[in-house]
Amino acid sequence: MKILLIALALVATLADATKVDYTGHKVIRVVPQTEEQLRFLLKLQEETYDFWSSPSSLGKPVDIRVSPQRYQYLISTLNKVALNHTIRFFDIGKLIKEEERNVVLRRALHSGRAFDFENYHRYSEIEAFVNELAATNPLVSSSIIGTTYEGRGIIMATLSTGSSATKPVMYFECAMHAREWVTPATCIWMMNEVATKYGSDAEITAMLDYADWLITPVSNPDGYEYTWTTDRLWRKNRTPNEGLCYGTDPNRNFDAGFGGPGASNNACSDTYHGPSAFSTEEASAFRDVLAANSGRTVAAITIHSFSQLWMSPYGYQTALPTDYAEMFRVMEISVNALTATYGTQFQYGNIADTIYIASGSSTDYAYMAEGVVYAYALELRDTGAYGFELPPDQILVTAIETFNGLKAMAKEIAAKSQ
């Protein structure tokens, strides 16, 4: 009975009347077959529709969320260029409510216990976990690498044996896009694995002996917290823009082809690049971590969801980097290790060809500005069955397979340096 009362109280909290209601919202899928259709979708993306997958090439599916009020208008608009659609999700609101119930039930069952790595957590809980780990584990220290518009500190964990101030560094950032909840869940699980198994797990021990691991579990705290309190599908940060619209996409705000294709100058767009490169605290914090470790950083990994992809530069153009052969070699090894875990299939290659053109990204910046050859962008589970509402019971398998891929990557980078 006590657990039931706790669960009911939490449901009431999560179902706050001030939240955006997605009841009846659909996700439709279209597949552009002509250049005209592709251009049309690219232009449509500049409007305020929520594209869950972006138009990039002919024959590649594009998913768009649409409200009940705009559904018929969108379909008639698509029909003008002969774009037929299928419905992927009939009611996103139902999916969000199911996610809320799953989160609440696990919270009730684990009330009073240790940190639950198989559930989603508020930013304050993640902060508290990082600080506690730093206080109790000599390998871990925590620091604030930036302060957001709303005053939240962007916390980073440093995992290091402390053996050398010139050791290589591997930097991992998660949740640059607020609604991608499985990414911080994955990153804090990996953080705990490295911190608690160093000295007993030979692979982890060798990995941390070679390089310090820097992990930012939530790179966009304002946006992430907003997905809990107000709008589950919010993507950007929460900086106000001119007019009524809020937020800049931090992963379009880097000085790497800034303002080019795949980013929007419409402040209401989910891919709004901001008024200038590094106008966001989130992108600036990432930049500053790399700058502070310039010459030491051998890997810079940005972790997103969803689509099951492992990608390298470039995103801002289709041309391949000079180091692409080496990028691809390590990607292939990493993806094979990930897939060997549970059979999860990932596509891999350069960003522009694998997912879409995306200018101003952290991955391009790490390679272009800091020369980090092993700069990768990951898109974790799934391929659209749940999308951003991946159930808590898939957190652990997602984290384990991702970590296996990253361990294989780290091993290859270490071997290459010898």
Coordinates of C-alpha atoms in Angstrom, one line a residue:
M1 CA 0.0 0.0 0.0
K2 CA 2.8 2.4 0.9
I3 CA 4.4 1.8 -2.6
L4 CA 1.1 2.4 -4.3
L5 CA 0.7 5.7 -2.4
I6 CA 4.2 6.8 -3.4
A7 CA 3.5 5.9 -7.0
L8 CA 0.2 7.8 -7.0
A9 CA 1.9 10.9 -5.6
L10 CA 4.6 10.7 -8.2
V11 CA 2.1 10.3 -11.0
A12 CA 0.3 13.4 -9.9
T13 CA 3.6 15.3 -9.9
L14 CA 4.5 14.1 -13.4
A15 CA 1.0 14.8 -14.7
D16 CA 1.1 18.5 -13.8
A17 CA -1.6 20.5 -15.7
T18 CA 1.1 22.9 -16.9
K19 CA 2.7 20.3 -19.1
V20 CA 2.4 20.3 -22.8
D21 CA -0.3 17.8 -23.7
Y22 CA 0.6 15.6 -26.7
T23 CA -2.6 13.6 -26.7
G24 CA -3.5 12.8 -30.3
H25 CA -0.2 13.9 -31.8
K26 CA 1.0 11.7 -34.5
V27 CA 4.4 10.8 -36.0
I28 CA 4.0 10.3 -39.8
R29 CA 6.6 9.0 -42.2
V30 CA 7.2 10.1 -45.8
V31 CA 9.9 9.0 -48.2
P32 CA 11.1 11.5 -50.7
Q33 CA 11.6 9.9 -54.2
T34 CA 12.3 13.0 -56.2
E35 CA 14.6 16.1 -55.8
E36 CA 11.5 18.3 -55.7
Q37 CA 10.1 16.3 -52.8
L38 CA 13.4 16.4 -51.0
R39 CA 13.7 20.2 -51.4
F40 CA 10.1 20.6 -50.3
L41 CA 10.8 18.7 -47.0
L42 CA 14.0 20.7 -46.4
K43 CA 12.0 23.9 -46.7
L44 CA 9.2 22.5 -44.5
Q45 CA 11.7 21.7 -41.8
E46 CA 12.4 25.4 -41.5
E47 CA 8.9 25.9 -40.2
T48 CA 7.8 24.8 -36.7
Y49 CA 7.1 21.1 -37.4
D50 CA 9.1 18.7 -35.2
F51 CA 11.1 16.5 -37.5
W52 CA 12.1 13.3 -35.7
S53 CA 14.4 12.4 -38.6
S54 CA 15.5 14.9 -41.1
P55 CA 15.4 14.9 -44.9
S56 CA 18.8 14.0 -46.2
S57 CA 18.6 11.9 -49.4
L58 CA 16.2 10.2 -51.8
G59 CA 14.6 7.0 -50.5
K60 CA 15.4 7.7 -46.9
P61 CA 12.4 7.9 -44.6
V62 CA 11.6 11.2 -42.8
D63 CA 9.5 11.2 -39.6
I64 CA 7.5 14.3 -38.6
R65 CA 5.4 14.8 -35.4
V66 CA 2.2 16.7 -36.0
S67 CA -0.6 17.9 -33.8
P68 CA -4.3 16.9 -34.4
Q69 CA -5.1 20.5 -35.3
R70 CA -2.4 20.6 -38.1
Y71 CA -2.6 17.0 -39.3
Q72 CA -5.0 17.6 -42.2
Y73 CA -3.3 20.7 -43.3
L74 CA 0.1 19.0 -43.3
I75 CA -1.2 16.0 -45.3
S76 CA -2.8 18.3 -47.9
T77 CA 0.5 20.2 -48.1
L78 CA 2.4 17.0 -48.7
N79 CA -0.1 15.8 -51.3
K80 CA 0.8 18.9 -53.4
V81 CA 4.1 17.3 -54.2
A82 CA 2.7 13.7 -54.3
L83 CA 4.2 12.7 -50.9
N84 CA 2.2 9.9 -49.4
H85 CA 2.5 9.1 -45.7
T86 CA 2.2 6.3 -43.2
I87 CA 1.5 6.8 -39.5
R88 CA 4.3 5.6 -37.2
F89 CA 2.6 6.7 -33.9
F90 CA -1.1 7.4 -33.6
D91 CA -0.8 9.0 -30.2
I92 CA 2.5 10.3 -28.8
G93 CA 0.7 11.5 -25.7
K94 CA -0.2 7.9 -24.8
L95 CA 3.4 6.9 -25.3
I96 CA 4.6 9.7 -22.9
K97 CA 2.0 8.7 -20.3
E98 CA 3.2 5.1 -20.5
E99 CA 6.8 6.3 -20.0
E100 CA 5.7 8.3 -17.0
R101 CA 4.0 5.3 -15.4
N102 CA 7.1 3.2 -16.0
V103 CA 9.4 5.8 -14.4
V104 CA 7.0 6.2 -11.4
L105 CA 6.7 2.5 -10.7
R106 CA 10.5 2.0 -10.7
R107 CA 10.8 5.0 -8.4
A108 CA 8.3 3.6 -6.0
L109 CA 9.9 0.1 -6.0
H110 CA 13.4 1.5 -5.4
S111 CA 12.4 4.2 -2.9
G112 CA 15.1 4.5 -0.2
R113 CA 17.6 2.3 -2.0
A114 CA 20.8 3.1 -3.8
F115 CA 20.9 5.1 -7.1
D116 CA 18.8 3.2 -9.7
F117 CA 20.7 3.0 -12.9
E118 CA 17.7 1.4 -14.7
N119 CA 15.5 4.4 -14.4
Y120 CA 15.5 8.1 -15.6
H121 CA 16.4 10.8 -13.2
R122 CA 16.0 14.6 -12.8
Y123 CA 19.1 16.8 -13.2
S124 CA 19.4 17.4 -9.5
E125 CA 19.6 13.7 -8.9
I126 CA 22.2 13.3 -11.5
E127 CA 24.3 16.1 -10.0
A128 CA 24.0 14.5 -6.5
F129 CA 25.1 11.2 -7.9
V130 CA 28.2 12.7 -9.5
N131 CA 29.1 14.6 -6.4
E132 CA 28.6 11.6 -4.2
L133 CA 30.8 9.4 -6.5
A134 CA 33.5 12.1 -6.4
A135 CA 33.3 12.2 -2.6
T136 CA 33.6 8.5 -2.1
N137 CA 35.8 7.3 -5.0
P138 CA 39.4 8.6 -5.2
L139 CA 39.4 8.1 -9.0
V140 CA 36.6 10.7 -9.5
S141 CA 36.4 14.4 -9.2
S142 CA 33.6 16.7 -10.2
S143 CA 33.7 20.2 -11.6
I144 CA 31.4 22.8 -13.1
I145 CA 32.4 23.6 -16.7
G146 CA 29.8 26.3 -17.4
T147 CA 26.6 28.0 -16.1
T148 CA 23.4 27.9 -18.1
Y149 CA 21.0 30.8 -18.8
E150 CA 18.8 29.6 -15.9
G151 CA 21.8 29.4 -13.5
R152 CA 22.4 25.6 -13.5
G153 CA 25.9 24.4 -13.3
I154 CA 27.0 22.0 -16.1
I155 CA 28.6 19.3 -14.1
M156 CA 31.5 17.1 -15.4
A157 CA 33.1 14.1 -13.8
T158 CA 36.8 13.4 -14.3
L159 CA 37.9 9.8 -13.9
S160 CA 41.7 9.6 -13.5
T161 CA 44.4 7.6 -11.9
G162 CA 46.2 10.9 -11.4
S163 CA 49.4 9.3 -12.7
S164 CA 50.3 12.1 -15.2
A165 CA 49.1 15.6 -16.1
T166 CA 50.0 14.8 -19.7
K167 CA 48.0 11.6 -20.1
P168 CA 45.6 11.4 -23.1
V169 CA 42.0 12.5 -22.5
M170 CA 38.8 11.0 -23.8
Y171 CA 35.8 13.3 -23.5
F172 CA 32.2 12.1 -23.5
E173 CA 29.2 14.5 -23.5
C174 CA 25.6 13.4 -23.3
A175 CA 22.2 15.1 -23.5
M176 CA 23.1 18.1 -25.6
H177 CA 19.6 17.6 -26.9
A178 CA 17.2 17.7 -23.9
R179 CA 14.6 15.1 -24.8
E180 CA 17.2 12.3 -25.4
W181 CA 16.8 10.8 -21.9
V182 CA 18.6 7.5 -22.5
T183 CA 21.9 9.3 -23.1
P184 CA 22.5 10.6 -19.6
A185 CA 21.2 7.3 -18.2
T186 CA 23.8 5.6 -20.3
C187 CA 26.6 8.0 -19.4
I188 CA 26.1 7.8 -15.6
W189 CA 26.0 4.0 -15.8
M190 CA 29.3 4.0 -17.8
M191 CA 30.8 6.5 -15.3
N192 CA 30.0 4.2 -12.4
E193 CA 31.4 1.1 -14.2
V194 CA 34.7 2.8 -14.8
A195 CA 34.9 4.2 -11.3
T196 CA 33.9 1.0 -9.4
K197 CA 35.6 -1.6 -11.6
Y198 CA 39.0 -0.1 -12.0
G199 CA 41.5 -2.5 -10.5
S200 CA 39.3 -5.5 -10.7
D201 CA 38.3 -5.5 -14.4
A202 CA 41.5 -5.8 -16.6
E203 CA 39.9 -4.0 -19.6
I204 CA 38.7 -1.0 -17.7
T205 CA 41.9 -0.8 -15.7
A206 CA 44.0 -0.7 -18.9
M207 CA 41.7 1.8 -20.4
L208 CA 41.9 4.3 -17.5
D209 CA 45.6 3.7 -17.1
Y210 CA 46.0 4.9 -20.7
A211 CA 43.7 7.9 -20.7
D212 CA 41.6 10.1 -18.3
W213 CA 37.9 9.9 -19.0
L214 CA 35.9 13.2 -18.8
I215 CA 32.1 12.8 -18.8
T216 CA 29.4 15.4 -18.9
P217 CA 26.2 13.5 -18.2
V218 CA 23.9 16.3 -19.1
S219 CA 25.3 19.0 -21.4
N220 CA 22.0 20.9 -21.6
P221 CA 20.6 21.0 -18.0
D222 CA 18.0 23.7 -18.6
G223 CA 16.5 22.0 -21.5
Y224 CA 16.7 18.6 -19.8
E225 CA 14.9 19.8 -16.7
Y226 CA 12.3 21.5 -18.9
T227 CA 11.5 18.1 -20.4
W228 CA 10.6 16.9 -16.9
T229 CA 8.5 19.9 -15.8
T230 CA 6.9 21.2 -19.0
D231 CA 7.5 19.7 -22.4
R232 CA 8.8 16.1 -22.7
L233 CA 9.8 16.7 -26.4
W234 CA 11.8 19.9 -25.9
R235 CA 15.1 19.7 -27.8
K236 CA 17.0 23.0 -27.4
N237 CA 18.3 25.0 -24.5
R238 CA 16.1 27.6 -22.8
T239 CA 17.7 30.9 -23.8
P240 CA 15.1 33.5 -24.8
N241 CA 15.2 34.7 -28.4
E242 CA 13.7 37.9 -29.9
G243 CA 10.0 37.5 -30.2
L244 CA 8.1 34.7 -28.5
C245 CA 10.3 31.7 -29.2
Y246 CA 12.8 30.2 -26.8
G247 CA 16.0 28.1 -27.2
T248 CA 19.0 27.5 -29.4
D249 CA 20.1 24.1 -30.6
P250 CA 23.5 23.8 -28.9
N251 CA 24.6 21.2 -31.5
R252 CA 24.2 23.8 -34.3
N253 CA 26.0 26.5 -32.3
F254 CA 29.7 25.4 -32.9
D255 CA 32.1 27.3 -35.1
A256 CA 32.3 24.5 -37.7
G257 CA 30.4 25.5 -40.8
F258 CA 28.2 27.7 -38.5
G259 CA 25.0 28.8 -40.1
G260 CA 25.2 26.4 -43.0
P261 CA 22.9 23.7 -44.3
G262 CA 21.1 21.6 -41.7
A263 CA 20.7 24.5 -39.3
S264 CA 18.0 27.1 -39.2
N265 CA 18.0 30.9 -38.8
N266 CA 14.4 30.7 -37.6
A267 CA 14.4 31.2 -33.8
C268 CA 11.3 29.0 -33.5
S269 CA 12.9 26.0 -35.3
D270 CA 14.3 23.1 -33.3
T271 CA 17.5 23.5 -35.3
Y272 CA 18.0 27.2 -34.7
H273 CA 21.7 27.9 -34.7
G274 CA 21.6 31.0 -32.5
P275 CA 22.8 34.5 -33.4
S276 CA 26.5 33.6 -33.5
A277 CA 28.8 30.6 -32.9
F278 CA 29.2 29.8 -29.2
S279 CA 26.4 32.1 -28.2
T280 CA 25.2 29.2 -26.0
E281 CA 26.8 28.3 -22.7
E282 CA 26.4 24.6 -23.6
A283 CA 28.5 24.8 -26.7
S284 CA 31.0 27.1 -25.0
A285 CA 31.4 24.6 -22.2
F286 CA 32.3 21.8 -24.6
R287 CA 34.7 24.1 -26.4
D288 CA 36.4 25.1 -23.2
V289 CA 36.9 21.5 -22.1
L290 CA 38.7 20.7 -25.3
A291 CA 40.7 23.9 -25.1
A292 CA 41.8 23.1 -21.5
N293 CA 43.0 19.7 -22.8
S294 CA 44.3 20.8 -26.1
G295 CA 46.9 18.4 -27.5
R296 CA 45.8 15.7 -25.0
T297 CA 42.3 14.9 -26.2
V298 CA 42.4 11.8 -28.4
A299 CA 38.6 11.2 -28.5
A300 CA 35.6 13.4 -28.3
I301 CA 32.3 11.6 -28.2
T302 CA 28.9 13.2 -28.3
I303 CA 26.1 10.8 -27.4
H304 CA 22.5 11.3 -28.8
S305 CA 19.4 9.2 -29.4
F306 CA 17.8 7.8 -31.4
S307 CA 18.5 5.9 -34.7
Q308 CA 21.4 3.5 -33.9
L309 CA 24.2 5.3 -35.7
W310 CA 28.0 5.8 -35.1
M311 CA 29.2 8.8 -37.1
S312 CA 32.3 10.8 -37.8
P313 CA 33.0 14.2 -39.5
Y314 CA 31.9 15.9 -41.5
G315 CA 28.4 16.9 -40.9
Y316 CA 28.5 20.3 -42.5
Q317 CA 29.5 19.0 -45.9
T318 CA 29.6 15.7 -47.8
A319 CA 33.3 15.8 -48.5
L320 CA 35.3 13.4 -46.4
P321 CA 38.1 14.4 -43.9
T322 CA 41.7 13.6 -44.6
D323 CA 41.7 11.2 -41.7
Y324 CA 38.5 9.4 -42.7
A325 CA 40.1 6.0 -43.4
E326 CA 41.3 5.9 -39.8
M327 CA 38.0 7.2 -38.5
F328 CA 36.2 4.6 -40.4
R329 CA 38.5 1.8 -39.3
V330 CA 37.9 2.5 -35.6
M331 CA 34.2 3.1 -36.1
E332 CA 33.9 -0.4 -37.7
I333 CA 35.7 -2.1 -34.8
S334 CA 33.6 -0.2 -32.3
V335 CA 30.3 -1.0 -34.0
N336 CA 31.2 -4.6 -34.4
A337 CA 31.9 -4.8 -30.6
L338 CA 28.6 -3.1 -29.9
T339 CA 26.6 -5.4 -32.2
A340 CA 28.3 -8.5 -30.8
T341 CA 26.7 -7.7 -27.4
Y342 CA 23.0 -8.2 -28.2
G343 CA 22.9 -8.1 -32.0
T344 CA 21.8 -4.5 -32.2
Q345 CA 22.5 -3.2 -35.7
F346 CA 24.2 0.2 -36.1
Q347 CA 24.9 2.1 -39.4
Y348 CA 28.2 4.0 -39.5
G349 CA 30.0 6.5 -41.6
N350 CA 30.3 10.3 -41.9
I351 CA 27.5 12.4 -40.5
A352 CA 26.4 14.0 -43.7
D353 CA 25.9 10.8 -45.6
T354 CA 24.8 8.6 -42.7
I355 CA 22.1 10.8 -41.2
Y356 CA 21.9 14.3 -42.7
I357 CA 23.8 17.5 -43.3
A358 CA 24.2 19.3 -40.0
S359 CA 26.4 22.4 -39.7
G360 CA 27.8 23.8 -36.5
S361 CA 28.1 20.4 -34.7
S362 CA 30.4 19.5 -31.8
T363 CA 31.8 16.6 -33.7
D364 CA 33.0 18.7 -36.6
Y365 CA 34.3 21.3 -34.2
A366 CA 36.4 18.7 -32.2
Y367 CA 38.1 17.6 -35.4
M368 CA 38.4 20.9 -37.2
A369 CA 39.5 23.1 -34.3
E370 CA 41.3 20.7 -32.1
G371 CA 42.4 18.0 -34.5
V372 CA 40.7 15.2 -32.6
V373 CA 40.7 12.3 -35.1
Y374 CA 38.4 10.1 -33.1
A375 CA 35.6 12.6 -32.9
Y376 CA 32.3 10.7 -33.1
A377 CA 28.6 11.3 -32.8
L378 CA 26.5 8.3 -31.6
E379 CA 22.8 7.9 -31.9
L380 CA 21.7 5.2 -29.4
R381 CA 18.6 3.0 -29.4
D382 CA 16.2 2.6 -31.0
T383 CA 15.2 3.0 -34.7
G384 CA 11.7 4.4 -34.0
A385 CA 9.7 1.8 -32.1
Y386 CA 9.7 4.1 -29.1
G387 CA 11.8 7.0 -30.3
F388 CA 12.6 9.4 -27.5
E389 CA 10.4 7.5 -25.0
L390 CA 12.6 4.5 -24.7
P391 CA 11.3 2.5 -21.8
P392 CA 13.4 2.3 -18.6
D393 CA 13.8 -1.5 -19.1
Q394 CA 16.0 -0.8 -22.1
I395 CA 18.4 1.5 -20.3
L396 CA 20.8 -1.2 -19.1
V397 CA 21.1 -3.1 -22.4
T398 CA 21.6 0.2 -24.2
A399 CA 24.3 1.3 -21.7
I400 CA 26.1 -2.1 -21.8
E401 CA 26.3 -2.4 -25.6
T402 CA 27.3 1.3 -25.9
F403 CA 30.1 0.8 -23.4
N404 CA 31.3 -2.3 -25.2
G405 CA 31.6 -0.3 -28.4
L406 CA 33.4 2.6 -26.6
K407 CA 35.8 0.2 -24.8
A408 CA 36.7 -1.3 -28.2
M409 CA 37.3 2.2 -29.5
A410 CA 39.5 3.1 -26.5
K411 CA 41.5 -0.1 -26.9
E412 CA 42.2 0.7 -30.6
I413 CA 43.2 4.3 -29.9
A414 CA 45.6 3.1 -27.2
A415 CA 47.1 0.4 -29.5
K416 CA 47.5 3.0 -32.3
S417 CA 49.5 5.3 -30.0
Q418 CA 52.1 2.6 -29.1

